[in-house]
Amino acid sequence: MHPEHRNELLLDYLDRFVIAHRRGPTLVVLSREFHVSETVIRRDLRLLREHSCVTWLPHTPYTLRVVQKQPETATD
């Protein structure tokens, strides 16, 4: 799966998970859901964090939530 596509799916999954559970999934849950290693997920999430899309929740370094969706504006 292309990393950018996986990042979009990650954001969507995180968003839905937070709505359903009021918390974010762990790296273990994410790696199972996306069938990739925790290392790969961690790398993807680091990129998303740099773009202010996700954050760690304070009670555990492995629980995440969406903080801001990237604006869907066409820039031509």
PDB file of N, CA and C in Angstrom:
ATOM      1  N   MET A   1       0.851  -1.188   0.000  1.00  0.00           N
ATOM      2  CA  MET A   1       0.000   0.000   0.000  1.00  0.00           C
ATOM      3  C   MET A   1       0.890   1.243   0.000  1.00  0.00           C
ATOM      4  N   HIS A   2       0.551   2.199  -0.829  1.00  0.00           N
ATOM      5  CA  HIS A   2       1.331   3.429  -0.909  1.00  0.00           C
ATOM      6  C   HIS A   2       1.239   4.188   0.416  1.00  0.00           C
ATOM      7  N   PRO A   3       2.381   4.706   0.920  1.00  0.00           N
ATOM      8  CA  PRO A   3       2.366   5.391   2.224  1.00  0.00           C
ATOM      9  C   PRO A   3       1.347   6.523   2.338  1.00  0.00           C
ATOM     10  N   GLU A   4       1.207   7.332   1.298  1.00  0.00           N
ATOM     11  CA  GLU A   4       0.250   8.444   1.371  1.00  0.00           C
ATOM     12  C   GLU A   4      -1.180   7.925   1.501  1.00  0.00           C
ATOM     13  N   HIS A   5      -1.479   6.856   0.763  1.00  0.00           N
ATOM     14  CA  HIS A   5      -2.820   6.267   0.851  1.00  0.00           C
ATOM     15  C   HIS A   5      -3.039   5.671   2.238  1.00  0.00           C
ATOM     16  N   ARG A   6      -2.002   5.013   2.759  1.00  0.00           N
ATOM     17  CA  ARG A   6      -2.107   4.433   4.096  1.00  0.00           C
ATOM     18  C   ARG A   6      -2.309   5.544   5.126  1.00  0.00           C
ATOM     19  N   ASN A   7      -1.630   6.682   4.959  1.00  0.00           N
ATOM     20  CA  ASN A   7      -1.798   7.799   5.886  1.00  0.00           C
ATOM     21  C   ASN A   7      -3.231   8.306   5.891  1.00  0.00           C
ATOM     22  N   GLU A   8      -3.842   8.388   4.720  1.00  0.00           N
ATOM     23  CA  GLU A   8      -5.247   8.807   4.643  1.00  0.00           C
ATOM     24  C   GLU A   8      -6.135   7.805   5.377  1.00  0.00           C
ATOM     25  N   LEU A   9      -5.866   6.519   5.160  1.00  0.00           N
ATOM     26  CA  LEU A   9      -6.643   5.483   5.842  1.00  0.00           C
ATOM     27  C   LEU A   9      -6.417   5.521   7.351  1.00  0.00           C
ATOM     28  N   LEU A  10      -5.165   5.780   7.749  1.00  0.00           N
ATOM     29  CA  LEU A  10      -4.855   5.897   9.171  1.00  0.00           C
ATOM     30  C   LEU A  10      -5.658   7.016   9.816  1.00  0.00           C
ATOM     31  N   LEU A  11      -5.682   8.176   9.165  1.00  0.00           N
ATOM     32  CA  LEU A  11      -6.432   9.311   9.704  1.00  0.00           C
ATOM     33  C   LEU A  11      -7.912   8.981   9.812  1.00  0.00           C
ATOM     34  N   ASP A  12      -8.448   8.357   8.774  1.00  0.00           N
ATOM     35  CA  ASP A  12      -9.865   8.000   8.784  1.00  0.00           C
ATOM     36  C   ASP A  12     -10.151   6.987   9.892  1.00  0.00           C
ATOM     37  N   TYR A  13      -9.270   5.993  10.008  1.00  0.00           N
ATOM     38  CA  TYR A  13      -9.433   4.964  11.031  1.00  0.00           C
ATOM     39  C   TYR A  13      -9.339   5.568  12.432  1.00  0.00           C
ATOM     40  N   LEU A  14      -8.336   6.414  12.648  1.00  0.00           N
ATOM     41  CA  LEU A  14      -8.180   7.070  13.947  1.00  0.00           C
ATOM     42  C   LEU A  14      -9.413   7.890  14.292  1.00  0.00           C
ATOM     43  N   ASP A  15      -9.895   8.631  13.310  1.00  0.00           N
ATOM     44  CA  ASP A  15     -11.068   9.477  13.497  1.00  0.00           C
ATOM     45  C   ASP A  15     -12.270   8.640  13.943  1.00  0.00           C
ATOM     46  N   ARG A  16     -12.534   7.554  13.213  1.00  0.00           N
ATOM     47  CA  ARG A  16     -13.681   6.698  13.534  1.00  0.00           C
ATOM     48  C   ARG A  16     -13.496   6.003  14.884  1.00  0.00           C
ATOM     49  N   PHE A  17     -12.264   5.585  15.170  1.00  0.00           N
ATOM     50  CA  PHE A  17     -11.980   4.897  16.425  1.00  0.00           C
ATOM     51  C   PHE A  17     -12.218   5.829  17.609  1.00  0.00           C
ATOM     52  N   VAL A  18     -11.752   7.068  17.483  1.00  0.00           N
ATOM     53  CA  VAL A  18     -11.932   8.046  18.561  1.00  0.00           C
ATOM     54  C   VAL A  18     -13.415   8.342  18.777  1.00  0.00           C
ATOM     55  N   ILE A  19     -14.165   8.477  17.697  1.00  0.00           N
ATOM     56  CA  ILE A  19     -15.606   8.725  17.809  1.00  0.00           C
ATOM     57  C   ILE A  19     -16.286   7.548  18.518  1.00  0.00           C
ATOM     58  N   ALA A  20     -15.889   6.333  18.158  1.00  0.00           N
ATOM     59  CA  ALA A  20     -16.522   5.144  18.724  1.00  0.00           C
ATOM     60  C   ALA A  20     -16.096   4.882  20.174  1.00  0.00           C
ATOM     61  N   HIS A  21     -14.820   5.136  20.486  1.00  0.00           N
ATOM     62  CA  HIS A  21     -14.280   4.719  21.782  1.00  0.00           C
ATOM     63  C   HIS A  21     -13.833   5.872  22.671  1.00  0.00           C
ATOM     64  N   ARG A  22     -13.881   7.094  22.133  1.00  0.00           N
ATOM     65  CA  ARG A  22     -13.420   8.291  22.863  1.00  0.00           C
ATOM     66  C   ARG A  22     -11.952   8.209  23.253  1.00  0.00           C
ATOM     67  N   ARG A  23     -11.199   7.437  22.511  1.00  0.00           N
ATOM     68  CA  ARG A  23      -9.748   7.362  22.699  1.00  0.00           C
ATOM     69  C   ARG A  23      -9.155   6.828  21.402  1.00  0.00           C
ATOM     70  N   GLY A  24      -7.870   6.868  21.313  1.00  0.00           N
ATOM     71  CA  GLY A  24      -7.216   6.395  20.102  1.00  0.00           C
ATOM     72  C   GLY A  24      -6.764   4.953  20.237  1.00  0.00           C
ATOM     73  N   PRO A  25      -6.556   4.289  19.108  1.00  0.00           N
ATOM     74  CA  PRO A  25      -6.032   2.926  19.135  1.00  0.00           C
ATOM     75  C   PRO A  25      -4.539   2.921  19.450  1.00  0.00           C
ATOM     76  N   THR A  26      -4.043   1.773  19.877  1.00  0.00           N
ATOM     77  CA  THR A  26      -2.614   1.626  20.142  1.00  0.00           C
ATOM     78  C   THR A  26      -1.888   1.249  18.859  1.00  0.00           C
ATOM     79  N   LEU A  27      -0.566   1.317  18.915  1.00  0.00           N
ATOM     80  CA  LEU A  27       0.246   0.900  17.772  1.00  0.00           C
ATOM     81  C   LEU A  27      -0.010  -0.557  17.418  1.00  0.00           C
ATOM     82  N   VAL A  28      -0.235  -1.384  18.442  1.00  0.00           N
ATOM     83  CA  VAL A  28      -0.514  -2.805  18.203  1.00  0.00           C
ATOM     84  C   VAL A  28      -1.792  -2.960  17.379  1.00  0.00           C
ATOM     85  N   VAL A  29      -2.845  -2.239  17.784  1.00  0.00           N
ATOM     86  CA  VAL A  29      -4.115  -2.290  17.055  1.00  0.00           C
ATOM     87  C   VAL A  29      -3.920  -1.798  15.624  1.00  0.00           C
ATOM     88  N   LEU A  30      -3.194  -0.690  15.479  1.00  0.00           N
ATOM     89  CA  LEU A  30      -2.976  -0.134  14.143  1.00  0.00           C
ATOM     90  C   LEU A  30      -2.190  -1.091  13.258  1.00  0.00           C
ATOM     91  N   SER A  31      -1.144  -1.706  13.818  1.00  0.00           N
ATOM     92  CA  SER A  31      -0.335  -2.606  13.001  1.00  0.00           C
ATOM     93  C   SER A  31      -1.124  -3.836  12.571  1.00  0.00           C
ATOM     94  N   ARG A  32      -2.044  -4.282  13.428  1.00  0.00           N
ATOM     95  CA  ARG A  32      -2.919  -5.402  13.041  1.00  0.00           C
ATOM     96  C   ARG A  32      -3.904  -4.964  11.963  1.00  0.00           C
ATOM     97  N   GLU A  33      -4.494  -3.778  12.167  1.00  0.00           N
ATOM     98  CA  GLU A  33      -5.499  -3.275  11.232  1.00  0.00           C
ATOM     99  C   GLU A  33      -4.917  -3.064   9.833  1.00  0.00           C
ATOM    100  N   PHE A  34      -3.672  -2.577   9.779  1.00  0.00           N
ATOM    101  CA  PHE A  34      -3.086  -2.234   8.487  1.00  0.00           C
ATOM    102  C   PHE A  34      -2.083  -3.268   7.992  1.00  0.00           C
ATOM    103  N   HIS A  35      -1.926  -4.354   8.736  1.00  0.00           N
ATOM    104  CA  HIS A  35      -1.079  -5.472   8.317  1.00  0.00           C
ATOM    105  C   HIS A  35       0.349  -5.032   8.011  1.00  0.00           C
ATOM    106  N   VAL A  36       0.859  -4.099   8.810  1.00  0.00           N
ATOM    107  CA  VAL A  36       2.257  -3.682   8.698  1.00  0.00           C
ATOM    108  C   VAL A  36       2.842  -3.627  10.101  1.00  0.00           C
ATOM    109  N   SER A  37       4.167  -3.543  10.173  1.00  0.00           N
ATOM    110  CA  SER A  37       4.830  -3.569  11.476  1.00  0.00           C
ATOM    111  C   SER A  37       4.590  -2.284  12.261  1.00  0.00           C
ATOM    112  N   GLU A  38       4.778  -2.378  13.575  1.00  0.00           N
ATOM    113  CA  GLU A  38       4.651  -1.197  14.423  1.00  0.00           C
ATOM    114  C   GLU A  38       5.680  -0.139  14.034  1.00  0.00           C
ATOM    115  N   THR A  39       6.845  -0.587  13.560  1.00  0.00           N
ATOM    116  CA  THR A  39       7.882   0.361  13.132  1.00  0.00           C
ATOM    117  C   THR A  39       7.397   1.205  11.963  1.00  0.00           C
ATOM    118  N   VAL A  40       6.743   0.568  11.007  1.00  0.00           N
ATOM    119  CA  VAL A  40       6.207   1.283   9.846  1.00  0.00           C
ATOM    120  C   VAL A  40       5.110   2.248  10.280  1.00  0.00           C
ATOM    121  N   ILE A  41       4.210   1.777  11.140  1.00  0.00           N
ATOM    122  CA  ILE A  41       3.135   2.629  11.644  1.00  0.00           C
ATOM    123  C   ILE A  41       3.711   3.821  12.406  1.00  0.00           C
ATOM    124  N   ARG A  42       4.727   3.562  13.221  1.00  0.00           N
ATOM    125  CA  ARG A  42       5.359   4.633  13.992  1.00  0.00           C
ATOM    126  C   ARG A  42       5.943   5.692  13.052  1.00  0.00           C
ATOM    127  N   ARG A  43       6.572   5.235  11.968  1.00  0.00           N
ATOM    128  CA  ARG A  43       7.139   6.163  10.978  1.00  0.00           C
ATOM    129  C   ARG A  43       6.036   6.986  10.311  1.00  0.00           C
ATOM    130  N   ASP A  44       4.949   6.308   9.930  1.00  0.00           N
ATOM    131  CA  ASP A  44       3.826   7.011   9.298  1.00  0.00           C
ATOM    132  C   ASP A  44       3.219   8.038  10.251  1.00  0.00           C
ATOM    133  N   LEU A  45       3.062   7.640  11.512  1.00  0.00           N
ATOM    134  CA  LEU A  45       2.463   8.538  12.496  1.00  0.00           C
ATOM    135  C   LEU A  45       3.363   9.726  12.791  1.00  0.00           C
ATOM    136  N   ARG A  46       4.669   9.511  12.746  1.00  0.00           N
ATOM    137  CA  ARG A  46       5.598  10.625  12.947  1.00  0.00           C
ATOM    138  C   ARG A  46       5.376  11.677  11.870  1.00  0.00           C
ATOM    139  N   LEU A  47       5.213  11.210  10.639  1.00  0.00           N
ATOM    140  CA  LEU A  47       4.941  12.127   9.528  1.00  0.00           C
ATOM    141  C   LEU A  47       3.620  12.865   9.745  1.00  0.00           C
ATOM    142  N   LEU A  48       2.600  12.137  10.168  1.00  0.00           N
ATOM    143  CA  LEU A  48       1.300  12.758  10.416  1.00  0.00           C
ATOM    144  C   LEU A  48       1.362  13.744  11.582  1.00  0.00           C
ATOM    145  N   ARG A  49       2.167  13.423  12.586  1.00  0.00           N
ATOM    146  CA  ARG A  49       2.318  14.347  13.716  1.00  0.00           C
ATOM    147  C   ARG A  49       2.983  15.640  13.257  1.00  0.00           C
ATOM    148  N   GLU A  50       3.955  15.522  12.368  1.00  0.00           N
ATOM    149  CA  GLU A  50       4.637  16.709  11.846  1.00  0.00           C
ATOM    150  C   GLU A  50       3.668  17.615  11.104  1.00  0.00           C
ATOM    151  N   HIS A  51       2.610  17.031  10.552  1.00  0.00           N
ATOM    152  CA  HIS A  51       1.594  17.810   9.842  1.00  0.00           C
ATOM    153  C   HIS A  51       0.391  18.127  10.739  1.00  0.00           C
ATOM    154  N   SER A  52       0.582  17.943  12.054  1.00  0.00           N
ATOM    155  CA  SER A  52      -0.457  18.259  13.050  1.00  0.00           C
ATOM    156  C   SER A  52      -1.768  17.514  12.816  1.00  0.00           C
ATOM    157  N   CYS A  53      -1.666  16.275  12.345  1.00  0.00           N
ATOM    158  CA  CYS A  53      -2.871  15.480  12.085  1.00  0.00           C
ATOM    159  C   CYS A  53      -3.224  14.569  13.259  1.00  0.00           C
ATOM    160  N   VAL A  54      -2.206  14.104  13.972  1.00  0.00           N
ATOM    161  CA  VAL A  54      -2.457  13.229  15.111  1.00  0.00           C
ATOM    162  C   VAL A  54      -1.614  13.689  16.292  1.00  0.00           C
ATOM    163  N   THR A  55      -1.988  13.260  17.469  1.00  0.00           N
ATOM    164  CA  THR A  55      -1.197  13.520  18.666  1.00  0.00           C
ATOM    165  C   THR A  55      -1.266  12.305  19.576  1.00  0.00           C
ATOM    166  N   TRP A  56      -0.285  12.188  20.479  1.00  0.00           N
ATOM    167  CA  TRP A  56      -0.347  11.144  21.492  1.00  0.00           C
ATOM    168  C   TRP A  56      -1.278  11.620  22.593  1.00  0.00           C
ATOM    169  N   LEU A  57      -2.063  10.743  23.124  1.00  0.00           N
ATOM    170  CA  LEU A  57      -2.825  11.085  24.320  1.00  0.00           C
ATOM    171  C   LEU A  57      -1.878  11.006  25.518  1.00  0.00           C
ATOM    172  N   PRO A  58      -2.099  11.826  26.544  1.00  0.00           N
ATOM    173  CA  PRO A  58      -1.117  11.918  27.626  1.00  0.00           C
ATOM    174  C   PRO A  58      -0.940  10.659  28.470  1.00  0.00           C
ATOM    175  N   HIS A  59      -1.968   9.815  28.569  1.00  0.00           N
ATOM    176  CA  HIS A  59      -1.854   8.681  29.490  1.00  0.00           C
ATOM    177  C   HIS A  59      -0.987   7.543  28.970  1.00  0.00           C
ATOM    178  N   THR A  60      -0.710   7.503  27.699  1.00  0.00           N
ATOM    179  CA  THR A  60       0.167   6.470  27.157  1.00  0.00           C
ATOM    180  C   THR A  60       0.776   6.926  25.844  1.00  0.00           C
ATOM    181  N   PRO A  61       2.045   6.637  25.636  1.00  0.00           N
ATOM    182  CA  PRO A  61       2.693   7.047  24.389  1.00  0.00           C
ATOM    183  C   PRO A  61       2.213   6.253  23.176  1.00  0.00           C
ATOM    184  N   TYR A  62       1.427   5.216  23.409  1.00  0.00           N
ATOM    185  CA  TYR A  62       1.002   4.374  22.302  1.00  0.00           C
ATOM    186  C   TYR A  62      -0.440   4.595  21.875  1.00  0.00           C
ATOM    187  N   THR A  63      -1.116   5.540  22.504  1.00  0.00           N
ATOM    188  CA  THR A  63      -2.499   5.802  22.144  1.00  0.00           C
ATOM    189  C   THR A  63      -2.584   7.128  21.416  1.00  0.00           C
ATOM    190  N   LEU A  64      -3.278   7.126  20.289  1.00  0.00           N
ATOM    191  CA  LEU A  64      -3.283   8.291  19.417  1.00  0.00           C
ATOM    192  C   LEU A  64      -4.678   8.754  19.104  1.00  0.00           C
ATOM    193  N   ARG A  65      -4.780   9.996  18.686  1.00  0.00           N
ATOM    194  CA  ARG A  65      -6.059  10.498  18.214  1.00  0.00           C
ATOM    195  C   ARG A  65      -5.803  11.521  17.118  1.00  0.00           C
ATOM    196  N   VAL A  66      -6.825  11.756  16.330  1.00  0.00           N
ATOM    197  CA  VAL A  66      -6.744  12.781  15.294  1.00  0.00           C
ATOM    198  C   VAL A  66      -6.912  14.137  15.959  1.00  0.00           C
ATOM    199  N   VAL A  67      -6.050  15.084  15.625  1.00  0.00           N
ATOM    200  CA  VAL A  67      -6.214  16.429  16.169  1.00  0.00           C
ATOM    201  C   VAL A  67      -6.691  17.410  15.114  1.00  0.00           C
ATOM    202  N   GLN A  68      -6.412  17.111  13.869  1.00  0.00           N
ATOM    203  CA  GLN A  68      -6.793  18.055  12.824  1.00  0.00           C
ATOM    204  C   GLN A  68      -6.699  17.361  11.472  1.00  0.00           C
ATOM    205  N   LYS A  69      -7.773  17.429  10.729  1.00  0.00           N
ATOM    206  CA  LYS A  69      -7.732  16.893   9.372  1.00  0.00           C
ATOM    207  C   LYS A  69      -7.042  17.912   8.486  1.00  0.00           C
ATOM    208  N   GLN A  70      -6.233  17.429   7.557  1.00  0.00           N
ATOM    209  CA  GLN A  70      -5.615  18.357   6.623  1.00  0.00           C
ATOM    210  C   GLN A  70      -6.706  18.971   5.759  1.00  0.00           C
ATOM    211  N   PRO A  71      -6.646  20.291   5.553  1.00  0.00           N
ATOM    212  CA  PRO A  71      -7.681  20.931   4.735  1.00  0.00           C
ATOM    213  C   PRO A  71      -7.717  20.366   3.321  1.00  0.00           C
ATOM    214  N   GLU A  72      -8.919  20.067   2.861  1.00  0.00           N
ATOM    215  CA  GLU A  72      -9.079  19.488   1.527  1.00  0.00           C
ATOM    216  C   GLU A  72      -9.360  20.593   0.523  1.00  0.00           C
ATOM    217  N   THR A  73      -8.334  21.399   0.277  1.00  0.00           N
ATOM    218  CA  THR A  73      -8.477  22.498  -0.673  1.00  0.00           C
ATOM    219  C   THR A  73      -7.609  22.227  -1.885  1.00  0.00           C
ATOM    220  N   ALA A  74      -8.152  22.516  -3.048  1.00  0.00           N
ATOM    221  CA  ALA A  74      -7.403  22.331  -4.293  1.00  0.00           C
ATOM    222  C   ALA A  74      -6.439  23.503  -4.454  1.00  0.00           C
ATOM    223  N   THR A  75      -5.166  23.171  -4.655  1.00  0.00           N
ATOM    224  CA  THR A  75      -4.164  24.225  -4.845  1.00  0.00           C
ATOM    225  C   THR A  75      -3.547  24.071  -6.222  1.00  0.00           C
ATOM    226  N   ASP A  76      -4.162  24.688  -7.202  1.00  0.00           N
ATOM    227  CA  ASP A  76      -3.622  24.636  -8.568  1.00  0.00           C
ATOM    228  C   ASP A  76      -2.984  25.972  -8.860  1.00  0.00           C
TER     229      ASP A  76
END
